[in-house]
PDB file of C-alpha atoms in Angstrom:
ATOM      1  CA  MET A1486      -6.592  -1.289 -17.403  1.00  0.00           C
ATOM      2  CA  GLN A1487     -10.398  -1.041 -17.285  1.00  0.00           C
ATOM      3  CA  ALA A1488     -10.242   2.453 -18.791  1.00  0.00           C
ATOM      4  CA  VAL A1489      -8.142   1.129 -21.677  1.00  0.00           C
ATOM      5  CA  GLU A1490     -10.630  -1.702 -22.248  1.00  0.00           C
ATOM      6  CA  ARG A1491     -13.526   0.779 -22.324  1.00  0.00           C
ATOM      7  CA  ILE A1492     -11.710   2.909 -24.917  1.00  0.00           C
ATOM      8  CA  ILE A1493     -10.992  -0.174 -27.053  1.00  0.00           C
ATOM      9  CA  ASN A1494     -14.607  -1.341 -26.835  1.00  0.00           C
ATOM     10  CA  TYR A1495     -15.831   2.176 -27.681  1.00  0.00           C
ATOM     11  CA  ASP A1496     -13.592   2.393 -30.746  1.00  0.00           C
ATOM     12  CA  ASN A1497     -14.630  -1.108 -31.840  1.00  0.00           C
ATOM     13  CA  TRP A1498     -18.363  -0.479 -32.033  1.00  0.00           C
ATOM     14  CA  ILE A1499     -17.877   2.986 -33.543  1.00  0.00           C
ATOM     15  CA  THR A1500     -15.759   1.344 -36.244  1.00  0.00           C
ATOM     16  CA  LEU A1501     -18.501  -1.229 -36.851  1.00  0.00           C
ATOM     17  CA  VAL A1502     -21.084   1.544 -37.250  1.00  0.00           C
ATOM     18  CA  VAL A1503     -18.796   3.330 -39.722  1.00  0.00           C
ATOM     19  CA  LEU A1504     -18.240   0.090 -41.656  1.00  0.00           C
ATOM     20  CA  PHE A1505     -21.992  -0.539 -41.756  1.00  0.00           C
ATOM     21  CA  SER A1506     -22.473   2.956 -43.165  1.00  0.00           C
ATOM     22  CA  VAL A1507     -19.866   2.227 -45.847  1.00  0.00           C
ATOM     23  CA  ILE A1508     -21.783  -0.956 -46.711  1.00  0.00           C
ATOM     24  CA  LEU A1509     -24.958   1.118 -47.087  1.00  0.00           C
ATOM     25  CA  LEU A1510     -23.075   3.415 -49.470  1.00  0.00           C
ATOM     26  CA  ALA A1511     -21.935   0.391 -51.472  1.00  0.00           C
ATOM     27  CA  ILE A1512     -25.516  -0.905 -51.660  1.00  0.00           C
ATOM     28  CA  MET A1513     -26.776   2.465 -52.901  1.00  0.00           C
ATOM     29  CA  LYS A1514     -24.005   2.566 -55.487  1.00  0.00           C
ATOM     30  CA  LEU A1515     -25.065  -0.867 -56.732  1.00  0.00           C
ATOM     31  CA  ILE A1516     -28.754   0.073 -56.846  1.00  0.00           C
ATOM     32  CA  LYS A1517     -28.556   3.610 -58.272  1.00  0.00           C
ATOM     33  CA  PRO A1518     -24.961   4.840 -58.832  1.00  0.00           C
ATOM     34  CA  ASN A1519     -25.996   7.980 -60.713  1.00  0.00           C
ATOM     35  CA  LYS A1520     -28.601   8.848 -58.100  1.00  0.00           C
ATOM     36  CA  LEU A1521     -26.064   8.472 -55.282  1.00  0.00           C
ATOM     37  CA  LEU A1522     -23.638  10.755 -57.107  1.00  0.00           C
ATOM     38  CA  GLY A1523     -26.453  13.223 -57.760  1.00  0.00           C
ATOM     39  CA  HIS A1524     -27.405  13.398 -54.084  1.00  0.00           C
ATOM     40  CA  THR A1525     -23.754  13.800 -53.092  1.00  0.00           C
ATOM     41  CA  LEU A1526     -23.262  16.744 -55.463  1.00  0.00           C
ATOM     42  CA  ALA A1527     -26.762  18.234 -55.054  1.00  0.00           C
ATOM     43  CA  PHE A1528     -25.395  21.213 -53.082  1.00  0.00           C
ATOM     44  CA  PHE A1529     -23.527  22.210 -56.227  1.00  0.00           C
ATOM     45  CA  THR A1530     -26.094  21.107 -58.847  1.00  0.00           C
ATOM     46  CA  PRO A1531     -28.888  23.680 -59.337  1.00  0.00           C
ATOM     47  CA  GLY A1532     -32.299  22.163 -60.000  1.00  0.00           C
ATOM     48  CA  TYR A1533     -31.323  18.586 -59.139  1.00  0.00           C
ATOM     49  CA  PHE A1534     -34.250  17.987 -56.780  1.00  0.00           C
ATOM     50  CA  GLN A1535     -36.679  19.748 -59.117  1.00  0.00           C
ATOM     51  CA  LYS A1536     -36.224  16.811 -61.484  1.00  0.00           C
ATOM     52  CA  LYS A1537     -36.723  14.355 -58.623  1.00  0.00           C
ATOM     53  CA  ALA A1538     -39.950  16.114 -57.614  1.00  0.00           C
ATOM     54  CA  ASP A1539     -41.231  15.757 -61.169  1.00  0.00           C
ATOM     55  CA  ASP A1540     -40.375  12.036 -61.166  1.00  0.00           C
ATOM     56  CA  ASN A1541     -42.415  11.597 -57.937  1.00  0.00           C
ATOM     57  CA  VAL A1542     -40.415   8.559 -56.742  1.00  0.00           C
ATOM     58  CA  SER A1543     -41.809   6.806 -53.660  1.00  0.00           C
ATOM     59  CA  PHE A1544     -40.088   7.375 -50.323  1.00  0.00           C
ATOM     60  CA  TYR A1545     -40.341   3.614 -49.760  1.00  0.00           C
ATOM     61  CA  SER A1546     -38.163   2.645 -52.728  1.00  0.00           C
ATOM     62  CA  PRO A1547     -35.090   0.512 -51.822  1.00  0.00           C
ATOM     63  CA  PHE A1548     -32.659   3.326 -52.611  1.00  0.00           C
ATOM     64  CA  ASN A1549     -34.578   5.966 -50.642  1.00  0.00           C
ATOM     65  CA  LEU A1550     -34.982   3.719 -47.601  1.00  0.00           C
ATOM     66  CA  THR A1551     -31.269   2.870 -47.639  1.00  0.00           C
ATOM     67  CA  LEU A1552     -30.394   6.555 -47.987  1.00  0.00           C
ATOM     68  CA  PHE A1553     -32.781   7.389 -45.137  1.00  0.00           C
ATOM     69  CA  LEU A1554     -31.027   4.851 -42.877  1.00  0.00           C
ATOM     70  CA  PHE A1555     -27.596   6.175 -43.856  1.00  0.00           C
ATOM     71  CA  THR A1556     -28.717   9.753 -43.163  1.00  0.00           C
ATOM     72  CA  SER A1557     -30.106   8.793 -39.745  1.00  0.00           C
ATOM     73  CA  ILE A1558     -26.897   6.963 -38.794  1.00  0.00           C
ATOM     74  CA  THR A1559     -24.670   9.844 -39.898  1.00  0.00           C
ATOM     75  CA  ILE A1560     -26.677  12.568 -38.140  1.00  0.00           C
ATOM     76  CA  SER A1561     -26.916  10.515 -34.942  1.00  0.00           C
ATOM     77  CA  LEU A1562     -23.151   9.818 -35.054  1.00  0.00           C
ATOM     78  CA  PHE A1563     -22.523  13.547 -35.294  1.00  0.00           C
ATOM     79  CA  PHE A1564     -24.656  14.335 -32.237  1.00  0.00           C
ATOM     80  CA  PHE A1565     -23.231  11.386 -30.322  1.00  0.00           C
ATOM     81  CA  LEU A1566     -19.605  12.348 -30.973  1.00  0.00           C
ATOM     82  CA  THR A1567     -19.954  16.089 -30.429  1.00  0.00           C
ATOM     83  CA  PHE A1568     -22.654  16.789 -27.850  1.00  0.00           C
ATOM     84  CA  LEU A1569     -22.465  13.813 -25.496  1.00  0.00           C
ATOM     85  CA  PRO A1570     -20.610  15.202 -22.466  1.00  0.00           C
ATOM     86  CA  LYS A1571     -17.756  13.417 -20.728  1.00  0.00           C
ATOM     87  CA  TYR A1572     -19.829  12.370 -17.726  1.00  0.00           C
ATOM     88  CA  TYR A1573     -22.101  10.299 -19.998  1.00  0.00           C
ATOM     89  CA  GLU A1574     -20.823   6.885 -20.931  1.00  0.00           C
ATOM     90  CA  LYS A1575     -20.217   6.729 -24.672  1.00  0.00           C
ATOM     91  CA  SER A1576     -21.870   3.365 -24.935  1.00  0.00           C
ATOM     92  CA  PHE A1577     -23.557   1.640 -27.828  1.00  0.00           C
ATOM     93  CA  PHE A1578     -26.844   1.755 -25.918  1.00  0.00           C
ATOM     94  CA  ASN A1579     -26.710   5.555 -25.645  1.00  0.00           C
ATOM     95  CA  TYR A1580     -25.956   5.774 -29.349  1.00  0.00           C
ATOM     96  CA  ILE A1581     -28.957   3.564 -30.156  1.00  0.00           C
ATOM     97  CA  VAL A1582     -31.147   5.907 -28.093  1.00  0.00           C
ATOM     98  CA  ILE A1583     -29.977   8.884 -30.166  1.00  0.00           C
ATOM     99  CA  LEU A1584     -30.300   6.937 -33.429  1.00  0.00           C
ATOM    100  CA  SER A1585     -33.844   5.850 -32.558  1.00  0.00           C
ATOM    101  CA  SER A1586     -34.793   9.450 -31.740  1.00  0.00           C
ATOM    102  CA  ILE A1587     -33.386  10.680 -35.058  1.00  0.00           C
ATOM    103  CA  ILE A1588     -35.198   7.961 -37.040  1.00  0.00           C
ATOM    104  CA  ILE A1589     -38.522   8.658 -35.311  1.00  0.00           C
ATOM    105  CA  TYR A1590     -38.134  12.409 -35.841  1.00  0.00           C
ATOM    106  CA  LEU A1591     -37.132  12.209 -39.525  1.00  0.00           C
ATOM    107  CA  PHE A1592     -39.779   9.628 -40.393  1.00  0.00           C
ATOM    108  CA  GLY A1593     -42.443  11.475 -38.402  1.00  0.00           C
ATOM    109  CA  ARG A1594     -41.562  14.706 -40.167  1.00  0.00           C
ATOM    110  CA  GLN A1595     -41.939  13.009 -43.549  1.00  0.00           C
ATOM    111  CA  VAL A1596     -45.405  11.786 -42.568  1.00  0.00           C
ATOM    112  CA  LEU A1597     -46.440  15.187 -41.157  1.00  0.00           C
ATOM    113  CA  ASP A1598     -45.200  17.025 -44.245  1.00  0.00           C
ATOM    114  CA  ARG A1599     -47.202  14.793 -46.553  1.00  0.00           C
ATOM    115  CA  THR A1600     -50.282  14.780 -44.308  1.00  0.00           C
ATOM    116  CA  PHE A1601     -50.514  18.568 -43.885  1.00  0.00           C
ATOM    117  CA  SER A1602     -49.866  19.115 -47.586  1.00  0.00           C
ATOM    118  CA  ASN A1603     -52.718  16.793 -48.527  1.00  0.00           C
ATOM    119  CA  ILE A1604     -55.109  18.213 -45.914  1.00  0.00           C
ATOM    120  CA  LEU A1605     -54.474  21.786 -47.060  1.00  0.00           C
ATOM    121  CA  GLY A1606     -54.635  20.798 -50.718  1.00  0.00           C
ATOM    122  CA  LEU A1607     -51.076  21.955 -51.268  1.00  0.00           C
ATOM    123  CA  SER A1608     -49.539  18.635 -52.279  1.00  0.00           C
ATOM    124  CA  ILE A1609     -48.578  19.869 -55.755  1.00  0.00           C
ATOM    125  CA  ILE A1610     -47.249  23.218 -54.516  1.00  0.00           C
ATOM    126  CA  THR A1611     -45.237  21.845 -51.605  1.00  0.00           C
ATOM    127  CA  ASN A1612     -44.041  18.611 -53.218  1.00  0.00           C
ATOM    128  CA  TYR A1613     -40.767  20.170 -54.340  1.00  0.00           C
ATOM    129  CA  PHE A1614     -40.330  21.866 -50.956  1.00  0.00           C
ATOM    130  CA  VAL A1615     -40.702  18.561 -49.086  1.00  0.00           C
ATOM    131  CA  ILE A1616     -38.411  16.685 -51.471  1.00  0.00           C
ATOM    132  CA  SER A1617     -35.748  19.404 -51.432  1.00  0.00           C
ATOM    133  CA  LYS A1618     -35.733  19.479 -47.606  1.00  0.00           C
ATOM    134  CA  SER A1619     -35.204  15.740 -47.217  1.00  0.00           C
ATOM    135  CA  GLY A1620     -32.932  15.601 -50.258  1.00  0.00           C
ATOM    136  CA  TYR A1621     -30.590  18.318 -49.044  1.00  0.00           C
ATOM    137  CA  LEU A1622     -30.471  16.651 -45.621  1.00  0.00           C
ATOM    138  CA  SER A1623     -29.310  13.456 -47.325  1.00  0.00           C
ATOM    139  CA  SER A1624     -26.725  15.477 -49.250  1.00  0.00           C
ATOM    140  CA  LEU A1625     -25.578  17.020 -45.975  1.00  0.00           C
ATOM    141  CA  SER A1626     -25.103  13.578 -44.430  1.00  0.00           C
ATOM    142  CA  LEU A1627     -23.181  12.285 -47.461  1.00  0.00           C
ATOM    143  CA  LEU A1628     -20.806  15.256 -47.259  1.00  0.00           C
ATOM    144  CA  LEU A1629     -20.573  15.098 -43.456  1.00  0.00           C
ATOM    145  CA  PHE A1630     -19.709  11.389 -43.296  1.00  0.00           C
ATOM    146  CA  PRO A1631     -16.044  11.713 -44.448  1.00  0.00           C
ATOM    147  CA  PHE A1632     -15.496  14.467 -41.875  1.00  0.00           C
ATOM    148  CA  ILE A1633     -16.877  12.199 -39.136  1.00  0.00           C
ATOM    149  CA  ILE A1634     -14.287   9.593 -40.147  1.00  0.00           C
ATOM    150  CA  LEU A1635     -11.546  12.265 -40.081  1.00  0.00           C
ATOM    151  CA  TYR A1636     -12.715  13.427 -36.665  1.00  0.00           C
ATOM    152  CA  GLN A1637     -12.842   9.920 -35.213  1.00  0.00           C
ATOM    153  CA  TYR A1638      -9.549   8.596 -36.521  1.00  0.00           C
ATOM    154  CA  ALA A1639      -7.352  11.623 -37.258  1.00  0.00           C
ATOM    155  CA  ILE A1640      -8.242  15.166 -36.216  1.00  0.00           C
ATOM    156  CA  ASN A1641     -10.299  14.502 -33.046  1.00  0.00           C
ATOM    157  CA  ASN A1642     -11.285  18.149 -32.661  1.00  0.00           C
ATOM    158  CA  THR A1643     -14.914  18.727 -31.700  1.00  0.00           C
ATOM    159  CA  SER A1644     -14.917  22.341 -32.889  1.00  0.00           C
ATOM    160  CA  PHE A1645     -13.788  21.165 -36.322  1.00  0.00           C
ATOM    161  CA  LEU A1646     -16.703  18.742 -36.706  1.00  0.00           C
ATOM    162  CA  ILE A1647     -19.276  21.194 -35.337  1.00  0.00           C
ATOM    163  CA  SER A1648     -18.004  23.891 -37.720  1.00  0.00           C
ATOM    164  CA  VAL A1649     -18.328  21.562 -40.714  1.00  0.00           C
ATOM    165  CA  PHE A1650     -21.883  20.632 -39.709  1.00  0.00           C
ATOM    166  CA  ALA A1651     -22.834  24.285 -39.126  1.00  0.00           C
ATOM    167  CA  ILE A1652     -21.544  25.317 -42.560  1.00  0.00           C
ATOM    168  CA  LEU A1653     -23.415  22.477 -44.273  1.00  0.00           C
ATOM    169  CA  PHE A1654     -26.594  23.148 -42.267  1.00  0.00           C
ATOM    170  CA  VAL A1655     -26.598  26.872 -43.118  1.00  0.00           C
ATOM    171  CA  PHE A1656     -25.868  26.108 -46.776  1.00  0.00           C
ATOM    172  CA  ARG A1657     -28.755  23.616 -46.793  1.00  0.00           C
ATOM    173  CA  ALA A1658     -31.118  26.208 -45.297  1.00  0.00           C
ATOM    174  CA  PHE A1659     -30.027  28.761 -47.897  1.00  0.00           C
ATOM    175  CA  LEU A1660     -30.640  26.334 -50.772  1.00  0.00           C
ATOM    176  CA  ILE A1661     -34.093  25.427 -49.435  1.00  0.00           C
ATOM    177  CA  LEU A1662     -35.036  29.105 -49.114  1.00  0.00           C
ATOM    178  CA  TYR A1663     -33.586  30.079 -52.478  1.00  0.00           C
ATOM    179  CA  ASN A1664     -35.137  27.211 -54.416  1.00  0.00           C
ATOM    180  CA  ASN A1665     -38.542  27.714 -52.767  1.00  0.00           C
ATOM    181  CA  LYS A1666     -38.518  31.521 -52.561  1.00  0.00           C
ATOM    182  CA  LYS A1667     -41.928  31.941 -54.204  1.00  0.00           C
ATOM    183  CA  LEU A1668     -43.584  29.546 -51.755  1.00  0.00           C
ATOM    184  CA  VAL A1669     -41.698  31.038 -48.796  1.00  0.00           C
ATOM    185  CA  LEU A1670     -42.659  34.626 -49.659  1.00  0.00           C
ATOM    186  CA  ARG A1671     -46.327  33.732 -50.133  1.00  0.00           C
ATOM    187  CA  LYS A1672     -46.494  31.773 -46.877  1.00  0.00           C
ATOM    188  CA  LEU A1673     -43.768  33.548 -44.897  1.00  0.00           C
ATOM    189  CA  PHE A1674     -45.434  33.377 -41.469  1.00  0.00           C
ATOM    190  CA  TYR A1675     -46.283  29.680 -41.805  1.00  0.00           C
ATOM    191  CA  PHE A1676     -42.817  28.917 -43.142  1.00  0.00           C
ATOM    192  CA  ILE A1677     -41.101  30.618 -40.189  1.00  0.00           C
ATOM    193  CA  LEU A1678     -43.420  28.788 -37.786  1.00  0.00           C
ATOM    194  CA  TYR A1679     -42.741  25.487 -39.538  1.00  0.00           C
ATOM    195  CA  PHE A1680     -38.975  25.998 -39.708  1.00  0.00           C
ATOM    196  CA  CYS A1681     -38.700  26.906 -36.019  1.00  0.00           C
ATOM    197  CA  THR A1682     -40.958  24.027 -34.939  1.00  0.00           C
ATOM    198  CA  LEU A1683     -39.735  21.134 -37.081  1.00  0.00           C
ATOM    199  CA  GLU A1684     -36.197  22.157 -38.042  1.00  0.00           C
ATOM    200  CA  ILE A1685     -34.568  24.138 -35.231  1.00  0.00           C
ATOM    201  CA  ALA A1686     -36.532  23.075 -32.120  1.00  0.00           C
ATOM    202  CA  PRO A1687     -35.694  19.327 -32.416  1.00  0.00           C
ATOM    203  CA  LEU A1688     -31.972  20.164 -32.679  1.00  0.00           C
ATOM    204  CA  LEU A1689     -32.175  22.320 -29.557  1.00  0.00           C
ATOM    205  CA  ILE A1690     -34.134  19.653 -27.683  1.00  0.00           C
ATOM    206  CA  LEU A1691     -31.640  16.951 -28.645  1.00  0.00           C
ATOM    207  CA  TYR A1692     -28.741  19.212 -27.653  1.00  0.00           C
ATOM    208  CA  LYS A1693     -30.392  20.011 -24.312  1.00  0.00           C
ATOM    209  CA  THR A1694     -31.156  16.375 -23.469  1.00  0.00           C
ATOM    210  CA  THR A1695     -27.627  15.219 -24.317  1.00  0.00           C
ATOM    211  CA  THR A1696     -25.797  18.014 -22.495  1.00  0.00           C
ATOM    212  CA  THR A1697     -27.672  17.993 -19.181  1.00  0.00           C
ATOM    213  CA  GLN A1698     -27.046  15.389 -16.553  1.00  0.00           C
TER     214      GLN A1698
END
């Protein structure tokens, strides 16, 4: 009986998180419907983020902050549902810990990107690179979200969800490299160092901390 109650409680708060994410999508659609559609289809729209880089919209705009929160929730849901082992309680508290870590990491990376660019005098050169990285991550989360719903309420196959994320992540990396090939080739060593430090290492650390008792 207690096990059944735990499952019900688990499903309840997961459903609330999903509903909150849907509300965030509705808010973004009300604020900037075309921009939301553009981010959703950015994987298949060449040059979309080049235009956004030229517009130089603030990260702290209502739409961008809402999209940032949605992205953080979606990515943290993915890690929570796929990499949290059975001997960890799938509680709301543990999810909040993962969500907080994701928010701190993503926000900190935004600050570091901007800071290093300004210090090195590369703000103009790297502006598109920074925007495309965060933009394609948002696109990834928008495309991943429906698959999280499918996983939670229909398919319930961890390999399925991990495969979807891996495909989207690799596609995102390819688009970043392709659209910034001139910058990458000129600064190849620094790019590899950056990518390993701020892109891959945090994923490995999060995986390690959530899969070891």
